[in-house]
mmCIF file of C-alpha atoms and ligand atoms in Angstrom:
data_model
loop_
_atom_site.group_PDB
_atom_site.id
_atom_site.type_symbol
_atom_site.label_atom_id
_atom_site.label_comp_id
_atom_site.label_asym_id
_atom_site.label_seq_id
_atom_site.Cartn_x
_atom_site.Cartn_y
_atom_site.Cartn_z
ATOM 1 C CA UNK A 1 136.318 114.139 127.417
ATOM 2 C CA UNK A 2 139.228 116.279 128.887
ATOM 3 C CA UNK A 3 140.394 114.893 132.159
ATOM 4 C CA UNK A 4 142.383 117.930 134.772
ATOM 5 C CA UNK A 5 145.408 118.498 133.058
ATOM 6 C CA UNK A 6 145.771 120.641 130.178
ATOM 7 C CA UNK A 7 145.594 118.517 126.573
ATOM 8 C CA UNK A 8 147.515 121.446 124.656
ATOM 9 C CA UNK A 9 151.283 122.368 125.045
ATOM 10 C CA UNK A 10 152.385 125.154 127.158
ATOM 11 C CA UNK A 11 152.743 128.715 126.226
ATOM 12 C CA UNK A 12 156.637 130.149 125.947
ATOM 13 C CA UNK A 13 155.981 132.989 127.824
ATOM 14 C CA UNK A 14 159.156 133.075 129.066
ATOM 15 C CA UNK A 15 160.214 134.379 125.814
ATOM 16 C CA UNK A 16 159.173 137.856 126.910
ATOM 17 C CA UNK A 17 162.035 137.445 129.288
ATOM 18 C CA UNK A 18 164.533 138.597 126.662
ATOM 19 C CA UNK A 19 162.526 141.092 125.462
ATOM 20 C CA UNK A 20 163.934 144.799 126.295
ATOM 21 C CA UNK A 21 161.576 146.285 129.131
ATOM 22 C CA UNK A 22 161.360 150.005 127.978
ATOM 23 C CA UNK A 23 160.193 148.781 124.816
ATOM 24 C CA UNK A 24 157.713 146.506 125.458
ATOM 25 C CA UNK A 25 156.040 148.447 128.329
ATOM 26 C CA UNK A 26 155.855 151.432 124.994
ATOM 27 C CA UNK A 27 154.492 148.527 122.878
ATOM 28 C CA UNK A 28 152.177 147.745 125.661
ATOM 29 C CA UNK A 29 151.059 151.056 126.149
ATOM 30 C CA UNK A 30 150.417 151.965 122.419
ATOM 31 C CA UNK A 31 147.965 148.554 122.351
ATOM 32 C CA UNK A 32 146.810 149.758 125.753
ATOM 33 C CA UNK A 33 145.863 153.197 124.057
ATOM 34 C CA UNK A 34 144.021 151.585 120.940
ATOM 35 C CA UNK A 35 146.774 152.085 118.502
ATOM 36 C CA UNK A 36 147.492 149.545 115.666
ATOM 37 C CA UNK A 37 150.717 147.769 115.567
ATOM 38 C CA UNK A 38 152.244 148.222 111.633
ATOM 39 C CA UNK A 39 154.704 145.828 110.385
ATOM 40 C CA UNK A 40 157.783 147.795 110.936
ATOM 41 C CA UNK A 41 156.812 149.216 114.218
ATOM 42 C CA UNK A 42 158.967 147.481 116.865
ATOM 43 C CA UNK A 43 156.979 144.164 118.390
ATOM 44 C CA UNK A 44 157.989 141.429 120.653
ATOM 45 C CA UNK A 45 159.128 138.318 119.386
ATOM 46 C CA UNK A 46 156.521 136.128 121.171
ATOM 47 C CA UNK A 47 153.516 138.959 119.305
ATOM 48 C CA UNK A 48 154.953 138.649 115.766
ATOM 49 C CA UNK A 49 155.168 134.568 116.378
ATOM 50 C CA UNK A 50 152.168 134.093 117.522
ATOM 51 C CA UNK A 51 150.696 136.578 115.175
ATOM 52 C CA UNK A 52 151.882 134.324 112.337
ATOM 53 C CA UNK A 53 150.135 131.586 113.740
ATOM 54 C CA UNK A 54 147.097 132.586 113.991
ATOM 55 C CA UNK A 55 146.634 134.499 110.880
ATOM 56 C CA UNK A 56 148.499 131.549 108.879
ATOM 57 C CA UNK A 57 146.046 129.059 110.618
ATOM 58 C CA UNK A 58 143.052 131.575 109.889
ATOM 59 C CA UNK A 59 144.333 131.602 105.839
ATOM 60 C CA UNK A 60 144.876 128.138 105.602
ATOM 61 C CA UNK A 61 141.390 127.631 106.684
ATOM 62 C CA UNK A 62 139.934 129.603 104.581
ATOM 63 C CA UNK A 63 141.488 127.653 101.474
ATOM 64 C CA UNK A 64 140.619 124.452 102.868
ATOM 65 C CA UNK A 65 137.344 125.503 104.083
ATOM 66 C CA UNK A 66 136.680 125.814 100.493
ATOM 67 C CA UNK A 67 136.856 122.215 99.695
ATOM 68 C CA UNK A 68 133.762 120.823 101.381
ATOM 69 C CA UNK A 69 131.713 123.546 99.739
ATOM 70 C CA UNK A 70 133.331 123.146 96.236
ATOM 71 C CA UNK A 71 132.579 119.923 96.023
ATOM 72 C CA UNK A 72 128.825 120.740 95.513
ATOM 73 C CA UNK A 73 129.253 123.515 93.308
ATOM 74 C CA UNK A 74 128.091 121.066 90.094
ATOM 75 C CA UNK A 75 125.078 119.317 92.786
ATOM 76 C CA UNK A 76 123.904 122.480 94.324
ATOM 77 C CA UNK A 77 119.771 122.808 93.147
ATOM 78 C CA UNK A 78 119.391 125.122 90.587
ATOM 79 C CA UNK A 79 121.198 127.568 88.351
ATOM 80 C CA UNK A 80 120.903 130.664 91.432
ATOM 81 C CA UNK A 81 122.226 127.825 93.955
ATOM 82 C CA UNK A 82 124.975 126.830 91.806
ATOM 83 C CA UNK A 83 126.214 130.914 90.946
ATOM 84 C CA UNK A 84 125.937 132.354 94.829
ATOM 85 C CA UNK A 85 127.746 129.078 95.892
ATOM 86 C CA UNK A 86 130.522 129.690 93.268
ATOM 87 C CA UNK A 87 130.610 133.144 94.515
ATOM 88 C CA UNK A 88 130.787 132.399 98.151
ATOM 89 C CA UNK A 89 133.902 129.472 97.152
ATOM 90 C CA UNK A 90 135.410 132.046 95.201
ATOM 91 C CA UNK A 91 135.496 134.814 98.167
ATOM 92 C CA UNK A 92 136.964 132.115 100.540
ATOM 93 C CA UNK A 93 139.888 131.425 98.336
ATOM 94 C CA UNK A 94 140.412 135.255 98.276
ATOM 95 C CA UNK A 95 140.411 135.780 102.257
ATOM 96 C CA UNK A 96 143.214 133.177 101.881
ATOM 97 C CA UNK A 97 145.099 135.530 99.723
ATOM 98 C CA UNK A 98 144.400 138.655 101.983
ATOM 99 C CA UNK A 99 145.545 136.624 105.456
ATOM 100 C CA UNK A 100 148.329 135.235 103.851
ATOM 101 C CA UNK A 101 149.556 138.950 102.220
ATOM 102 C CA UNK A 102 148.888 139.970 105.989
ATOM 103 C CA UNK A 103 151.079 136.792 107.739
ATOM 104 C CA UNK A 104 153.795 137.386 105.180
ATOM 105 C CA UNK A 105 153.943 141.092 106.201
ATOM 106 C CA UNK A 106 155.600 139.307 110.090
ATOM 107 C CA UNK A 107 157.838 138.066 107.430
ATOM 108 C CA UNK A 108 157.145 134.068 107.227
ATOM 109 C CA UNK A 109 156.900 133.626 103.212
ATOM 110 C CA UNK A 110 153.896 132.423 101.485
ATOM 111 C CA UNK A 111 155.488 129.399 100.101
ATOM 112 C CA UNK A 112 156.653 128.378 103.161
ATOM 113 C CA UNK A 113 153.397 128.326 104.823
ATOM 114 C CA UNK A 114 152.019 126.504 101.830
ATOM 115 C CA UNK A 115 154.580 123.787 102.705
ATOM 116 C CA UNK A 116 153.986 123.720 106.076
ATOM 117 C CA UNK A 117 150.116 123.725 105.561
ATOM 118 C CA UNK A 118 150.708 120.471 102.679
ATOM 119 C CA UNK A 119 153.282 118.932 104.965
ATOM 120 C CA UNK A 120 151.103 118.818 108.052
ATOM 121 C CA UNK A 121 152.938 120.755 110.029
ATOM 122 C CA UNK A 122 150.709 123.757 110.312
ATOM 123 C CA UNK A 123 146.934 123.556 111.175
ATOM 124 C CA UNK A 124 143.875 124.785 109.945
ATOM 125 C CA UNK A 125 140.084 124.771 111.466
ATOM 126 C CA UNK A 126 138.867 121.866 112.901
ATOM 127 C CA UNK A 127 135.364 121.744 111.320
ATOM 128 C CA UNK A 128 136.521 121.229 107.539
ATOM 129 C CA UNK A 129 137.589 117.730 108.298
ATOM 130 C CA UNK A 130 133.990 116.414 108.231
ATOM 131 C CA UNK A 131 132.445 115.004 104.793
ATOM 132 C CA UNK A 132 129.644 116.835 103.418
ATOM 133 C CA UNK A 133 127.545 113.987 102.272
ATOM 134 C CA UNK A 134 124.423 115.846 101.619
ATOM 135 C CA UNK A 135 123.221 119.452 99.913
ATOM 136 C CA UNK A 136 122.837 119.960 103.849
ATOM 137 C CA UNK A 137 125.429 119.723 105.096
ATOM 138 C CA UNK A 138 126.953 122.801 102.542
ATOM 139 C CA UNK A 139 123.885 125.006 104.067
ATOM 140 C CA UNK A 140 124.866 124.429 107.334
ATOM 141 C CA UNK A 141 128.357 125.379 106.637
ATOM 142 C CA UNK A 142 127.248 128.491 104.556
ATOM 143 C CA UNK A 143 125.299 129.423 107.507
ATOM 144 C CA UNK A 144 126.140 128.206 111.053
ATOM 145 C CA UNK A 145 129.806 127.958 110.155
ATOM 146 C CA UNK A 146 130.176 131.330 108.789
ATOM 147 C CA UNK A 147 128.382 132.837 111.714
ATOM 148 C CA UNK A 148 130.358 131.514 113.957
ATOM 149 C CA UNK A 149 133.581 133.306 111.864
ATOM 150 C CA UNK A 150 131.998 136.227 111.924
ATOM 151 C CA UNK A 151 131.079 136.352 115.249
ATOM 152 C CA UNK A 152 134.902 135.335 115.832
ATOM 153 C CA UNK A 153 136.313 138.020 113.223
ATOM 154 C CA UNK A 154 133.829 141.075 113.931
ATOM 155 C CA UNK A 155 135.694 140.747 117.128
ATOM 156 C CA UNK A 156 139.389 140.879 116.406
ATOM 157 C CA UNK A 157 139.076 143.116 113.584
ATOM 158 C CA UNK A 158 139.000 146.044 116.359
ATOM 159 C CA UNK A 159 142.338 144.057 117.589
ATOM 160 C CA UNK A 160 146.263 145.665 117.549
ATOM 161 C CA UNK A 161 147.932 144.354 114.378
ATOM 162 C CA UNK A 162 146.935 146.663 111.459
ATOM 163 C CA UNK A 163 147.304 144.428 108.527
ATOM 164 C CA UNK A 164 144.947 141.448 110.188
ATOM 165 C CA UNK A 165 142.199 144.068 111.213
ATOM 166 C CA UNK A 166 142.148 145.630 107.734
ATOM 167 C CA UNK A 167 142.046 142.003 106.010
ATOM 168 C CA UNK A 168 138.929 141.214 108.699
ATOM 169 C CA UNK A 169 136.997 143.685 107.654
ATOM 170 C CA UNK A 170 136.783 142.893 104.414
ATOM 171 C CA UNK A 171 136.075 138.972 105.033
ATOM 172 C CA UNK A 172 133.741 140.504 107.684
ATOM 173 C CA UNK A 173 131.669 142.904 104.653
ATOM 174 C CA UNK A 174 131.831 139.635 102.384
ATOM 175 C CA UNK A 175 130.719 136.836 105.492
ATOM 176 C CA UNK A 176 127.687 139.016 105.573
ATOM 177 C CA UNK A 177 126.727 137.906 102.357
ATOM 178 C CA UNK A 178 127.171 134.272 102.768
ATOM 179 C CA UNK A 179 125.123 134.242 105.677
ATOM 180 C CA UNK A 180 122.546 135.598 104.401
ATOM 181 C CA UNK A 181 122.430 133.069 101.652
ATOM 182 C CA UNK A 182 123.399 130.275 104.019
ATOM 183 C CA UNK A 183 120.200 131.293 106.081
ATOM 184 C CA UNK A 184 118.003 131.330 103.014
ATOM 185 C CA UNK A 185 119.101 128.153 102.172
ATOM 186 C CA UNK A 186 118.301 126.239 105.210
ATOM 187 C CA UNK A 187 114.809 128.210 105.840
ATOM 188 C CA UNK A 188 114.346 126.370 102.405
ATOM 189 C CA UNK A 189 115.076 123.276 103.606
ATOM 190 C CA UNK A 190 113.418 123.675 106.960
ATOM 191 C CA UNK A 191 109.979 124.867 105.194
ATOM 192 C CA UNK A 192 110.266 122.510 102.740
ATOM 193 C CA UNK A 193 108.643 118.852 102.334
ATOM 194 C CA UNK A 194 109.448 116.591 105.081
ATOM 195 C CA UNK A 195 112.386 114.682 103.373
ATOM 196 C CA UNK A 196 113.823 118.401 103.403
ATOM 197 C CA UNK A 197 113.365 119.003 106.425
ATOM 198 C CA UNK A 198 115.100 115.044 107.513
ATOM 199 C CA UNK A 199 117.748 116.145 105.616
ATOM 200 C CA UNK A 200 118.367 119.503 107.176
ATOM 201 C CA UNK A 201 117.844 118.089 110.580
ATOM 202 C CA UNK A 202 120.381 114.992 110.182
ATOM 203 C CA UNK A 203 123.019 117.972 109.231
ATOM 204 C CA UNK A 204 122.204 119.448 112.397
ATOM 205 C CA UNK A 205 122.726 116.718 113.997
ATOM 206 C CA UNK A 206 126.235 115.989 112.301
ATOM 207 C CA UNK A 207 128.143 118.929 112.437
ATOM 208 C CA UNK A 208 126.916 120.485 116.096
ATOM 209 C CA UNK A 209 130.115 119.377 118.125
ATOM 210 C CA UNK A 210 132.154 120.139 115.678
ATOM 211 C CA UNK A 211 130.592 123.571 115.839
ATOM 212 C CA UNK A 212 131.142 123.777 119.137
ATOM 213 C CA UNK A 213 134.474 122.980 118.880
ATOM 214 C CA UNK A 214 135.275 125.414 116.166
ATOM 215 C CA UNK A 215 135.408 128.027 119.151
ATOM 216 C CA UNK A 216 138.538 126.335 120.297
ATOM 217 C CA UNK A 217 138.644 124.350 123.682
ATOM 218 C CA UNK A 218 137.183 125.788 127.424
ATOM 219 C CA UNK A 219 139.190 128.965 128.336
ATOM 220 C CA UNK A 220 140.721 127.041 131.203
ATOM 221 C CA UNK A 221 141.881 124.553 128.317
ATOM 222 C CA UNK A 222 143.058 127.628 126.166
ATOM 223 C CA UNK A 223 147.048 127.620 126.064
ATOM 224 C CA UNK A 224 147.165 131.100 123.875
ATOM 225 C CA UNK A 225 144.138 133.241 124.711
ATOM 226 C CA UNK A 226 145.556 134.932 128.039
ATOM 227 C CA UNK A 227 148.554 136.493 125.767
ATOM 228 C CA UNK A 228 146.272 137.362 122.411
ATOM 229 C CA UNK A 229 143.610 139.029 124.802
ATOM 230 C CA UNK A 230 146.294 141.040 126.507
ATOM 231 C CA UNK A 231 147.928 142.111 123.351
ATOM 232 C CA UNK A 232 144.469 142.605 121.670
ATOM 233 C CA UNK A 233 144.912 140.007 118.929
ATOM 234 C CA UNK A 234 141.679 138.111 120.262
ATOM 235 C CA UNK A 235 139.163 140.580 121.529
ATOM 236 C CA UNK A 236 137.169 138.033 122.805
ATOM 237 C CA UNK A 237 137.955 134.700 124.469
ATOM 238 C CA UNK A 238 137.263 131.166 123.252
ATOM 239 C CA UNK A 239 134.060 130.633 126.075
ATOM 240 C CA UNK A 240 132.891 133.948 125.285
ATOM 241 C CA UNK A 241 132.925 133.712 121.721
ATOM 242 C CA UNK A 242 131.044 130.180 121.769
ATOM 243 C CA UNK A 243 128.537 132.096 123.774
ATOM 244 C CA UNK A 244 127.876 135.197 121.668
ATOM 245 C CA UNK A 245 127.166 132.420 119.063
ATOM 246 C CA UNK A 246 124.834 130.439 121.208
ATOM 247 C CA UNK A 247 122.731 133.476 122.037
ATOM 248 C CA UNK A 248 122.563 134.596 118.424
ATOM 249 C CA UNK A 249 122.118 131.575 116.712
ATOM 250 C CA UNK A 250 120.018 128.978 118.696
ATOM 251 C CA UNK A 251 116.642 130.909 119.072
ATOM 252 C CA UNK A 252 116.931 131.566 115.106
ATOM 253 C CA UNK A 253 117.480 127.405 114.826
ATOM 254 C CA UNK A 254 114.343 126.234 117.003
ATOM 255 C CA UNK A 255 112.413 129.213 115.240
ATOM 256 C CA UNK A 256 112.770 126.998 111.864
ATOM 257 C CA UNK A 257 111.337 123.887 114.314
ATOM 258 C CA UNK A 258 114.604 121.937 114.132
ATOM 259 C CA UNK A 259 116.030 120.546 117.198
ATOM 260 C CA UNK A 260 119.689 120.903 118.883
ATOM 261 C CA UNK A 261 120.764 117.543 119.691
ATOM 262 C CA UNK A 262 122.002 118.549 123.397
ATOM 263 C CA UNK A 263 119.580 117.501 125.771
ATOM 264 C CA UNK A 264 121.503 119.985 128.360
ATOM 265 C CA UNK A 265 121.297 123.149 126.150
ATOM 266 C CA UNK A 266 119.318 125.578 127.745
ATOM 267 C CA UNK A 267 120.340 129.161 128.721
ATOM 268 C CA UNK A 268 120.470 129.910 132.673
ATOM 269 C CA UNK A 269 118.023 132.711 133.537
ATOM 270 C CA UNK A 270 120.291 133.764 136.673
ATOM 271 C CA UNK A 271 123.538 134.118 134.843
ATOM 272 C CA UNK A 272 122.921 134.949 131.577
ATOM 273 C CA UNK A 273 124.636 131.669 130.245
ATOM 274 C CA UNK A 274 124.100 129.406 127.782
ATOM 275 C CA UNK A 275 124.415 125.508 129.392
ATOM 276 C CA UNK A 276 125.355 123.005 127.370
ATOM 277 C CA UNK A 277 127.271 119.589 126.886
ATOM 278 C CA UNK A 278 131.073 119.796 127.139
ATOM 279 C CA UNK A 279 131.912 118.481 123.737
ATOM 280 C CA UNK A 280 134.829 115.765 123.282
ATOM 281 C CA UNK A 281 137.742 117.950 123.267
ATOM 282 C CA UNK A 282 139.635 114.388 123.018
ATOM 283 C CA UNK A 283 138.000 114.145 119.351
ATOM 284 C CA UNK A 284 138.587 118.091 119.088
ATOM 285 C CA UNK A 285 142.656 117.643 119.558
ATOM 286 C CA UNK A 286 142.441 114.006 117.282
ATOM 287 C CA UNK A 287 141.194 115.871 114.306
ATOM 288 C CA UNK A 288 143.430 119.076 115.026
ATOM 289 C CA UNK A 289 146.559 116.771 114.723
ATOM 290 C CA UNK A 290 145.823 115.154 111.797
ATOM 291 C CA UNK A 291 143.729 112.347 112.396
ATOM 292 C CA UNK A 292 140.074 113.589 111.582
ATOM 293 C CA UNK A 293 137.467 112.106 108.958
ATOM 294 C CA UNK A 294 139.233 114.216 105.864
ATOM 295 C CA UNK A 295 142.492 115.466 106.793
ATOM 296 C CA UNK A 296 144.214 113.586 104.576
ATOM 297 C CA UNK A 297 142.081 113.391 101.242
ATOM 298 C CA UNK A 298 141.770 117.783 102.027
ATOM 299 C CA UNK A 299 145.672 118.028 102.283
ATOM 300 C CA UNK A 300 146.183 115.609 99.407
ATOM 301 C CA UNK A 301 143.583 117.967 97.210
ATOM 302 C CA UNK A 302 145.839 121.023 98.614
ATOM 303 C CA UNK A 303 149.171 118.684 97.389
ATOM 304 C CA UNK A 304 147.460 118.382 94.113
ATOM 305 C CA UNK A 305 146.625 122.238 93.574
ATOM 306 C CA UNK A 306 150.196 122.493 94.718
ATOM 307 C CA UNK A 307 151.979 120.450 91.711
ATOM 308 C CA UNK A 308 149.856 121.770 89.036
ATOM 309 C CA UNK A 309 150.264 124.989 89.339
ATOM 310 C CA UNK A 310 154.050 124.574 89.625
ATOM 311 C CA UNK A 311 154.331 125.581 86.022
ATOM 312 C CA UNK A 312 152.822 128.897 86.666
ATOM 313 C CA UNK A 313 155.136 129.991 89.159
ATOM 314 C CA UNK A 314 158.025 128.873 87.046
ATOM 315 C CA UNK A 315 156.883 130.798 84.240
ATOM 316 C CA UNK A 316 156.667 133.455 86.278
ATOM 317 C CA UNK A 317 159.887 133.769 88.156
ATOM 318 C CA UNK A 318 161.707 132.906 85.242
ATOM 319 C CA UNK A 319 160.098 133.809 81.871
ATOM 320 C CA UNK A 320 162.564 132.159 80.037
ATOM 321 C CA UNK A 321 161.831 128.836 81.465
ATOM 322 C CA UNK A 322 160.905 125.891 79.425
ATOM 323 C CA UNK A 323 157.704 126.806 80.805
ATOM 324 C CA UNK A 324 157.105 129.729 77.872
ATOM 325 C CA UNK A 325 156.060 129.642 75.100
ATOM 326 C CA UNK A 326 157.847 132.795 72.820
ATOM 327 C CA UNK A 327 156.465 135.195 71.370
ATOM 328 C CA UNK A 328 156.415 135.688 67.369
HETATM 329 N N1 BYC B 401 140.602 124.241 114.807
HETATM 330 O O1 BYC B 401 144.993 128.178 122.892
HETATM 331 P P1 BYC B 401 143.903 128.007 121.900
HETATM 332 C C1 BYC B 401 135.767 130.050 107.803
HETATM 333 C C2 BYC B 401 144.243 124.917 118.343
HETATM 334 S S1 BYC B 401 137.434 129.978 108.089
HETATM 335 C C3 BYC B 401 141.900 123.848 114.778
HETATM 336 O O2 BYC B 401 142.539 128.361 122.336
HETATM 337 P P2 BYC B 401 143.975 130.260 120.085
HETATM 338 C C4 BYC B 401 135.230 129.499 106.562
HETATM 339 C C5 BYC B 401 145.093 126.160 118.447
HETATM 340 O O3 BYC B 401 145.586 126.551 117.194
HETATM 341 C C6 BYC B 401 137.629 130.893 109.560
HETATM 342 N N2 BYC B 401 142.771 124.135 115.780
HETATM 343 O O4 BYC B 401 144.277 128.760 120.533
HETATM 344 C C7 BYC B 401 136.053 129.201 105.491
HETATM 345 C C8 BYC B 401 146.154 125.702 119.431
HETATM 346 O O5 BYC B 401 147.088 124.854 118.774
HETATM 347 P P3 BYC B 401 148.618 125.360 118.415
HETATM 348 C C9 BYC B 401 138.261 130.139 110.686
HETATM 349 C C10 BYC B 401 142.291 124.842 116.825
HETATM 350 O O6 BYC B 401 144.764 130.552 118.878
HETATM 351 C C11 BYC B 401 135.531 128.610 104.360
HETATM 352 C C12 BYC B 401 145.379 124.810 120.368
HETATM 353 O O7 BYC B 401 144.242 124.359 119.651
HETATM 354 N N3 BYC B 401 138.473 131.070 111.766
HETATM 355 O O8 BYC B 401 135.052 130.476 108.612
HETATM 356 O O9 BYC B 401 144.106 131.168 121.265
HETATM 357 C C13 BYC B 401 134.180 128.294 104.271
HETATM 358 C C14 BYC B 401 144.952 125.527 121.632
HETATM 359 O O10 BYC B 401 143.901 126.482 121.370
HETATM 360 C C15 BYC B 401 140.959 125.291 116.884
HETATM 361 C C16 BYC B 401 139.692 131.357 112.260
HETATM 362 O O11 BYC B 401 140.668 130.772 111.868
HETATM 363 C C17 BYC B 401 140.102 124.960 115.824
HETATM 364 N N4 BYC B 401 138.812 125.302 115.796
HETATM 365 O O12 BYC B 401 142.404 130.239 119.727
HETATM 366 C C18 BYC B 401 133.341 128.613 105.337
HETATM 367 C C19 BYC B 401 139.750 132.440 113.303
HETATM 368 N N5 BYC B 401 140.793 125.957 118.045
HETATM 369 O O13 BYC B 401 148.486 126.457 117.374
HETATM 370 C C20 BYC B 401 133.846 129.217 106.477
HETATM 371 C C21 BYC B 401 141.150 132.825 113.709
HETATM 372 C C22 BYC B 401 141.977 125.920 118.679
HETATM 373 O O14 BYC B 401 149.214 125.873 119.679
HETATM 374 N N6 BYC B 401 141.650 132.030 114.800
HETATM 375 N N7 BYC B 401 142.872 125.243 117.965
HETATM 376 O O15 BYC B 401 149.286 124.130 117.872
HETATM 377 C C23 BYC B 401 141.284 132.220 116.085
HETATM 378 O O16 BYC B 401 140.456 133.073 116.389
HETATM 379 C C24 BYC B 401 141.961 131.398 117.149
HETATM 380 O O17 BYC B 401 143.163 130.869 116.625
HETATM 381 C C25 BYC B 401 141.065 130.249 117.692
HETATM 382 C C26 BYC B 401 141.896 129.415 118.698
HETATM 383 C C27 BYC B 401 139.851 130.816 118.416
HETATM 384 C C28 BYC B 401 140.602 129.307 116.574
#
C-alpha cells in the first residue's frame, strides 16, 4: 500500500525553463487548436523526451505482451483457437513495429531501444510479468487486457503527436478484433461445464490487481500525467481511464455469473464512481522495476530473439558478410 509521499521520481519540469517562450507558447497554441505535432515541426525538449518514453514503453509492451499469449499458441483448444490466437500474436508483434517506426521518428534508434528494453533499463507494462498457467488466463488477457488498451489508446489516438495517433488507430481497428475473440472465448468458458467455469473464475481472480494496475498508479501518485494531458499526449488520465474500464467492463463480467474478487467494488449512485480496493501500488512499482513473477525469464526470451537474429541484420547491412551465401 502507498503511504503519503509520492513512490515515483519527480517530473523535470524545470526543463521547460530553457525552452524559448515565443515558441513554446506557438507550440502550445497549435496543440491548444487541435493541430498534430509532425516530427520536424519545432517541439520542446521535455515533449519529444517524454514522447519517446511513452511510445517506446507502449512498443516494448506490445512485443513482450506477446510472450504470455505465444506460449499457448500449440495448447490453445482446437484448430480455430489455435489460428485467431496466432493471428492476434502476430498483430501484437506488428504494433511493436509501428510504435517503434513512430518513437524512432523523435529520433532515439530502434536498436537502441532494443538494448535498453534487453538491458533493463527501459520498461514495459506491468501486467505481462504474470505466468499464464492455464488456457484462462490467455482469455483473460485476449479480453480484459486488451480492453483496457483500447480503452487507453481510443483515447490518445485523438492526442498531438501525428505519428503515435496514426500508429493508434490502426492497433485500435485491429484491438477490436481481439476483443471480440477474447470475449467469445471466456463466454465459452463461463457457459461451459463447471471445471470451465473454476478455471475461468481462478483467472479472474489472478490477474484483477494487476488489471487494475495496468492503468498506472492514483492520479495523485501520477508523476507524468499533468504534462501529457496538457500537451495532449494522454487524453485521459490514469483514474479516469481505470474508470471508463470499470463501467464498461464489470456489468459485462457479473453478466457471465463470475465474481470480482473486491468485496468493496461497487459503483456510487451519487457520484457516478466506481469504488473499489486501492490495489498494492508497492507490488505495482516491485514488478515495474524489475522484480515481478517473469521479468526476467520475458527479458531473457527477448535476449534470445535478440542473438539469433543477429545474422539477419548482418546480412543485411553488409551483404558481403560471412553471413551470405553467393549467388551462382
Ligand atoms: N506498467 O506518471 P505515470 C497491450 C510507470 S500493450 C509499467 O502515471 P504515465 C497488449 C510509468 O512509466 C499496451 N509501468 O506514467 C499487448 C512511470 O515510470 P517512468 C500497453 C507503468 O506515462 C500484447 C511511473 O510508472 N499500453 O495492450 O503518465 C497482448 C509513473 O506513472 C505502468 C500502453 O503502453 C504500467 N502499467 O502513464 C495483449 C499505453 N503505469 O517511465 C495486450 C501507453 C505506469 O517515469 N502508455 N507506469 O520510469 C500509457 O498510456 C502511459 O504510459 C501509462 C502510464 C498510462 C501506462
Amino acid at each position: 500500500m502507498y503511504g503519503g509521499g509520492n513512490l515515483f521520481e519527480t517530473p523535470k519540469l524545470d526543463e521547460l525553463r530553457n525552452e524559448d517562450p515565443i515558441k513554446l507558447k506557438e507550440f502550445e497554441d497549435r496543440i491548444e487548436r487541435g493541430e498534430k505535432i509532425e516530427p520536424n515541426d519545432w517541439m520542446p525538449a521535455l515533449y519529444r523526451k517524454q514522447l519517446i518514453r511513452m511510445i517506446e514503453q507502449h512498443a516494448h509492451s506490445e512485443i513482450i505482451g506477446a510472450l504470455p499469449e505465444g506460449t499457448w499458441i500449440t495448447r490453445a483448444p482446437g484448430f480455430k483457437r489455435k489460428m485467431s490466437l496466432m493471428a492476434k500474436v502476430q498483430d501484437e508483434v506488428g504494433h511493436a513495429q509501428l510504435l517503434y517506426s513512430a518513437a524512432e521518428t523523435l529520433g532515439k534508434s530502434r536498436e537502441q531501444m532494443i538494448d535498453d528494453l534487453i538491458s533493463g533499463k527501459s520498461k514495459y507494462s506491468n501486467i505481462f510479468n504474470y505466468p499464464t498457467f492455464t488456457w484462462a488466463d490467455c482469455c483473460f488477457i485476449s479480453w480484459l487486457v486488451d480492453a483496457g488498451a483500447i480503452v487507453n489508446q481510443t483515447a490518445n489516438a485523438r492526442g498531438s503527436y501525428g505519428p503515435y495517433c496514426r500508429a493508434l488507430d490502426r492497433i485500435c481497428a485491429e484491438e477490436s478484433f481481439h476483443l471480440k475473440y477474447g470475449h467469445h472465448c471466456v463466454i465459452h468458458l463461463a457457459t461451459g461445464t463447471p471445471k470451465q467455469r473454476k478455471m475461468m473464475q481462478e483467472a479472474i481472480d489472478r490477474w484483477w490487481e494487476p488489471l487494475m494496475h495496468f492503468f498506472g498508479p492514483p492520479d495523485k501518485l501520477s508523476v507524468h500525467t499533468e504534462t501529457l494531458v496538457k500537451w495532449k499526449v494522454k487524453m485521459a488520465t490514469n483514474d479516469e481511464n481505470r474508470q471508463q474500464f470499470l463501467d464498461m467492463y464489470v456489468p459485462k463480467i457479473w453478466e457471465l455469473g463470475l465474481t470480482i474478487p473486491d468485496p468493496n467494488l461497487k459503483k456510487n449512485a451519487e457520484t457516478g464512481l466506481w469504488e473499489y480496493t486501492e490495489p498494492d501500488w508497492a507490488e505495482f512499482k516491485r514488478v515495474i522495476n524489475g522484480d515481478g513473477p517473469c521479468n526476467k525469464e520475458r527479458l531473457a526470451v527477448r535476449r534470445v530473439a535478440e542473438e539469433r537474429g543477429e545474422w539477419v541484420r548482418q546480412a543485411m547491412l553488409a551483404p558481403q558478410s560471412k553471413y551470405v551465401v553467393p549467388l551462382a
